């Protein structure tokens, strides 16, 4: 339950707009997950996505290390979207145009997926309209 409580704390800080505290709370989630590996959240994707989206440049290296660790855990189109979008936004901020463009294109491709592939849950794990601002940024990067 610690993982879920810490994750709720991180989301609360994020919704309040307190990004520094949100990042710290997400890092606490990661520490708890390391201690209890059977209790997993989506923090390994949500934290880098938050860092990239909000341009928290002091955390870029940390975000990229998380993405590298979680590459094999991607399942849903949303996972691929968040992973590639995070990489694209960070690469763009660092002036790496080729990487930004390649990852933006891959993120946009994941955002276009319309069915999960699951028989009874066809819309689980899809990219929703709440990501429209990021999608617009990615379109500019992919052009």
Tab-separated table of C-alpha atoms in Angstrom:
chain	number	residue	atom	x	y	z
A	1	UNK	CA	0.000	0.000	0.000
A	2	UNK	CA	2.973	2.338	0.438
A	3	UNK	CA	3.523	2.412	-3.313
A	4	UNK	CA	-0.079	3.365	-3.989
A	5	UNK	CA	-0.077	6.035	-1.266
A	6	UNK	CA	3.164	7.558	-2.524
A	7	UNK	CA	1.861	7.480	-6.086
A	8	UNK	CA	-1.322	9.261	-4.965
A	9	UNK	CA	0.836	11.879	-3.240
A	10	UNK	CA	2.849	12.418	-6.433
A	11	UNK	CA	-0.294	12.809	-8.511
A	12	UNK	CA	-1.766	15.247	-5.980
A	13	UNK	CA	1.343	17.425	-6.128
A	14	UNK	CA	1.283	17.234	-9.915
A	15	UNK	CA	-2.351	18.345	-10.090
A	16	UNK	CA	-1.610	21.176	-7.637
A	17	UNK	CA	1.173	22.328	-9.948
A	18	UNK	CA	3.925	21.708	-7.389
A	19	UNK	CA	6.267	19.947	-9.802
A	20	UNK	CA	9.293	19.870	-7.508
A	21	UNK	CA	7.354	18.004	-4.821
A	22	UNK	CA	5.717	15.791	-7.465
A	23	UNK	CA	9.123	14.699	-8.749
A	24	UNK	CA	10.312	13.981	-5.212
A	25	UNK	CA	7.178	11.941	-4.482
A	26	UNK	CA	7.587	9.968	-7.717
A	27	UNK	CA	11.194	9.245	-6.760
A	28	UNK	CA	9.903	7.916	-3.424
A	29	UNK	CA	7.583	5.619	-5.394
A	30	UNK	CA	10.572	4.305	-7.343
A	31	UNK	CA	12.509	3.640	-4.135
A	32	UNK	CA	9.526	1.771	-2.716
A	33	UNK	CA	9.146	-0.254	-5.918
A	34	UNK	CA	12.819	-1.218	-5.689
A	35	UNK	CA	12.214	-2.490	-2.171
A	36	UNK	CA	8.970	-4.270	-3.092
A	37	UNK	CA	9.311	-5.305	-6.769
A	38	UNK	CA	5.883	-6.965	-6.873
A	39	UNK	CA	4.238	-3.579	-6.297
A	40	UNK	CA	4.603	-1.685	-9.564
A	41	UNK	CA	3.126	1.547	-10.880
A	42	UNK	CA	3.588	3.429	-14.140
A	43	UNK	CA	6.071	5.811	-12.516
A	44	UNK	CA	8.925	4.654	-14.756
A	45	UNK	CA	6.957	6.228	-17.651
A	46	UNK	CA	4.959	8.938	-15.910
A	47	UNK	CA	7.947	10.605	-14.261
A	48	UNK	CA	10.081	10.974	-17.424
A	49	UNK	CA	6.980	12.153	-19.305
A	50	UNK	CA	6.316	14.790	-16.638
A	51	UNK	CA	9.951	15.882	-16.647
A	52	UNK	CA	10.028	16.154	-20.444
A	53	UNK	CA	6.612	17.791	-20.796
A	54	UNK	CA	7.290	20.396	-18.118
A	55	UNK	CA	10.873	21.001	-19.301
A	56	UNK	CA	12.459	20.204	-15.932
A	57	UNK	CA	15.957	20.257	-17.421
A	58	UNK	CA	17.792	19.493	-14.178
A	59	UNK	CA	16.060	16.092	-14.209
A	60	UNK	CA	16.685	15.179	-17.876
A	61	UNK	CA	19.543	12.742	-17.169
A	62	UNK	CA	17.473	11.010	-14.508
A	63	UNK	CA	14.502	10.763	-16.881
A	64	UNK	CA	16.625	9.245	-19.631
A	65	UNK	CA	18.076	6.680	-17.228
A	66	UNK	CA	14.559	5.653	-16.201
A	67	UNK	CA	13.533	5.304	-19.828
A	68	UNK	CA	16.559	3.132	-20.547
A	69	UNK	CA	15.709	0.846	-17.621
A	70	UNK	CA	12.047	0.494	-18.618
A	71	UNK	CA	12.412	-0.080	-22.369
A	72	UNK	CA	11.473	-3.763	-22.126
A	73	UNK	CA	8.337	-3.078	-20.052
A	74	UNK	CA	6.357	-1.320	-22.788
A	75	UNK	CA	3.028	-3.017	-23.546
A	76	UNK	CA	0.309	-0.578	-24.558
A	77	UNK	CA	0.307	2.095	-27.268
A	78	UNK	CA	0.239	4.662	-24.428
A	79	UNK	CA	3.468	3.187	-23.063
A	80	UNK	CA	5.212	3.545	-26.405
A	81	UNK	CA	3.804	7.054	-26.813
A	82	UNK	CA	5.012	8.244	-23.407
A	83	UNK	CA	8.422	6.606	-23.844
A	84	UNK	CA	9.107	8.081	-27.276
A	85	UNK	CA	7.474	11.440	-26.506
A	86	UNK	CA	9.687	11.832	-23.437
A	87	UNK	CA	12.802	11.033	-25.436
A	88	UNK	CA	11.755	13.354	-28.279
A	89	UNK	CA	11.017	16.313	-26.010
A	90	UNK	CA	14.262	15.920	-24.082
A	91	UNK	CA	16.296	15.487	-27.270
A	92	UNK	CA	14.696	18.611	-28.707
A	93	UNK	CA	15.443	20.614	-25.572
A	94	UNK	CA	19.059	19.506	-25.807
A	95	UNK	CA	19.318	20.435	-29.481
A	96	UNK	CA	19.491	16.866	-30.810
A	97	UNK	CA	17.188	17.362	-33.799
A	98	UNK	CA	17.657	13.913	-35.462
A	99	UNK	CA	16.792	12.008	-32.266
A	100	UNK	CA	13.920	14.368	-31.486
A	101	UNK	CA	12.471	13.887	-34.955
A	102	UNK	CA	12.826	10.081	-34.943
A	103	UNK	CA	11.269	9.658	-31.510
A	104	UNK	CA	8.524	12.200	-32.223
A	105	UNK	CA	7.540	10.203	-35.286
A	106	UNK	CA	7.422	6.952	-33.245
A	107	UNK	CA	5.348	8.614	-30.513
A	108	UNK	CA	2.889	9.958	-33.086
A	109	UNK	CA	2.616	6.523	-34.636
A	110	UNK	CA	1.723	5.061	-31.212
A	111	UNK	CA	-0.844	7.849	-30.695
A	112	UNK	CA	-2.622	6.825	-33.899
A	113	UNK	CA	-3.328	3.278	-32.703
A	114	UNK	CA	-7.096	2.877	-32.321
A	115	UNK	CA	-7.372	-0.554	-30.701
A	116	UNK	CA	-5.385	-2.215	-27.936
A	117	UNK	CA	-5.475	-5.657	-29.499
A	118	UNK	CA	-7.293	-7.109	-26.507
A	119	UNK	CA	-10.505	-8.924	-27.308
A	120	UNK	CA	-12.672	-7.487	-24.542
A	121	UNK	CA	-10.842	-4.272	-23.748
A	122	UNK	CA	-10.196	-2.746	-27.144
A	123	UNK	CA	-9.617	0.783	-25.840
A	124	UNK	CA	-7.335	0.080	-22.874
A	125	UNK	CA	-3.924	1.728	-23.014
A	126	UNK	CA	-4.675	4.081	-25.912
A	127	UNK	CA	-3.500	7.675	-26.177
A	128	UNK	CA	-6.326	10.071	-25.344
A	129	UNK	CA	-7.159	13.681	-26.080
A	130	UNK	CA	-5.559	14.796	-22.813
A	131	UNK	CA	-2.222	14.519	-24.637
A	132	UNK	CA	-3.167	16.932	-27.435
A	133	UNK	CA	-0.664	19.613	-26.365
A	134	UNK	CA	2.209	17.124	-26.443
A	135	UNK	CA	0.982	15.677	-29.731
A	136	UNK	CA	1.049	19.165	-31.254
A	137	UNK	CA	4.663	19.622	-30.090
A	138	UNK	CA	5.575	16.216	-31.493
A	139	UNK	CA	4.039	17.073	-34.870
A	140	UNK	CA	6.290	20.122	-35.078
A	141	UNK	CA	9.327	18.039	-34.141
A	142	UNK	CA	8.510	15.293	-36.646
A	143	UNK	CA	8.092	17.728	-39.552
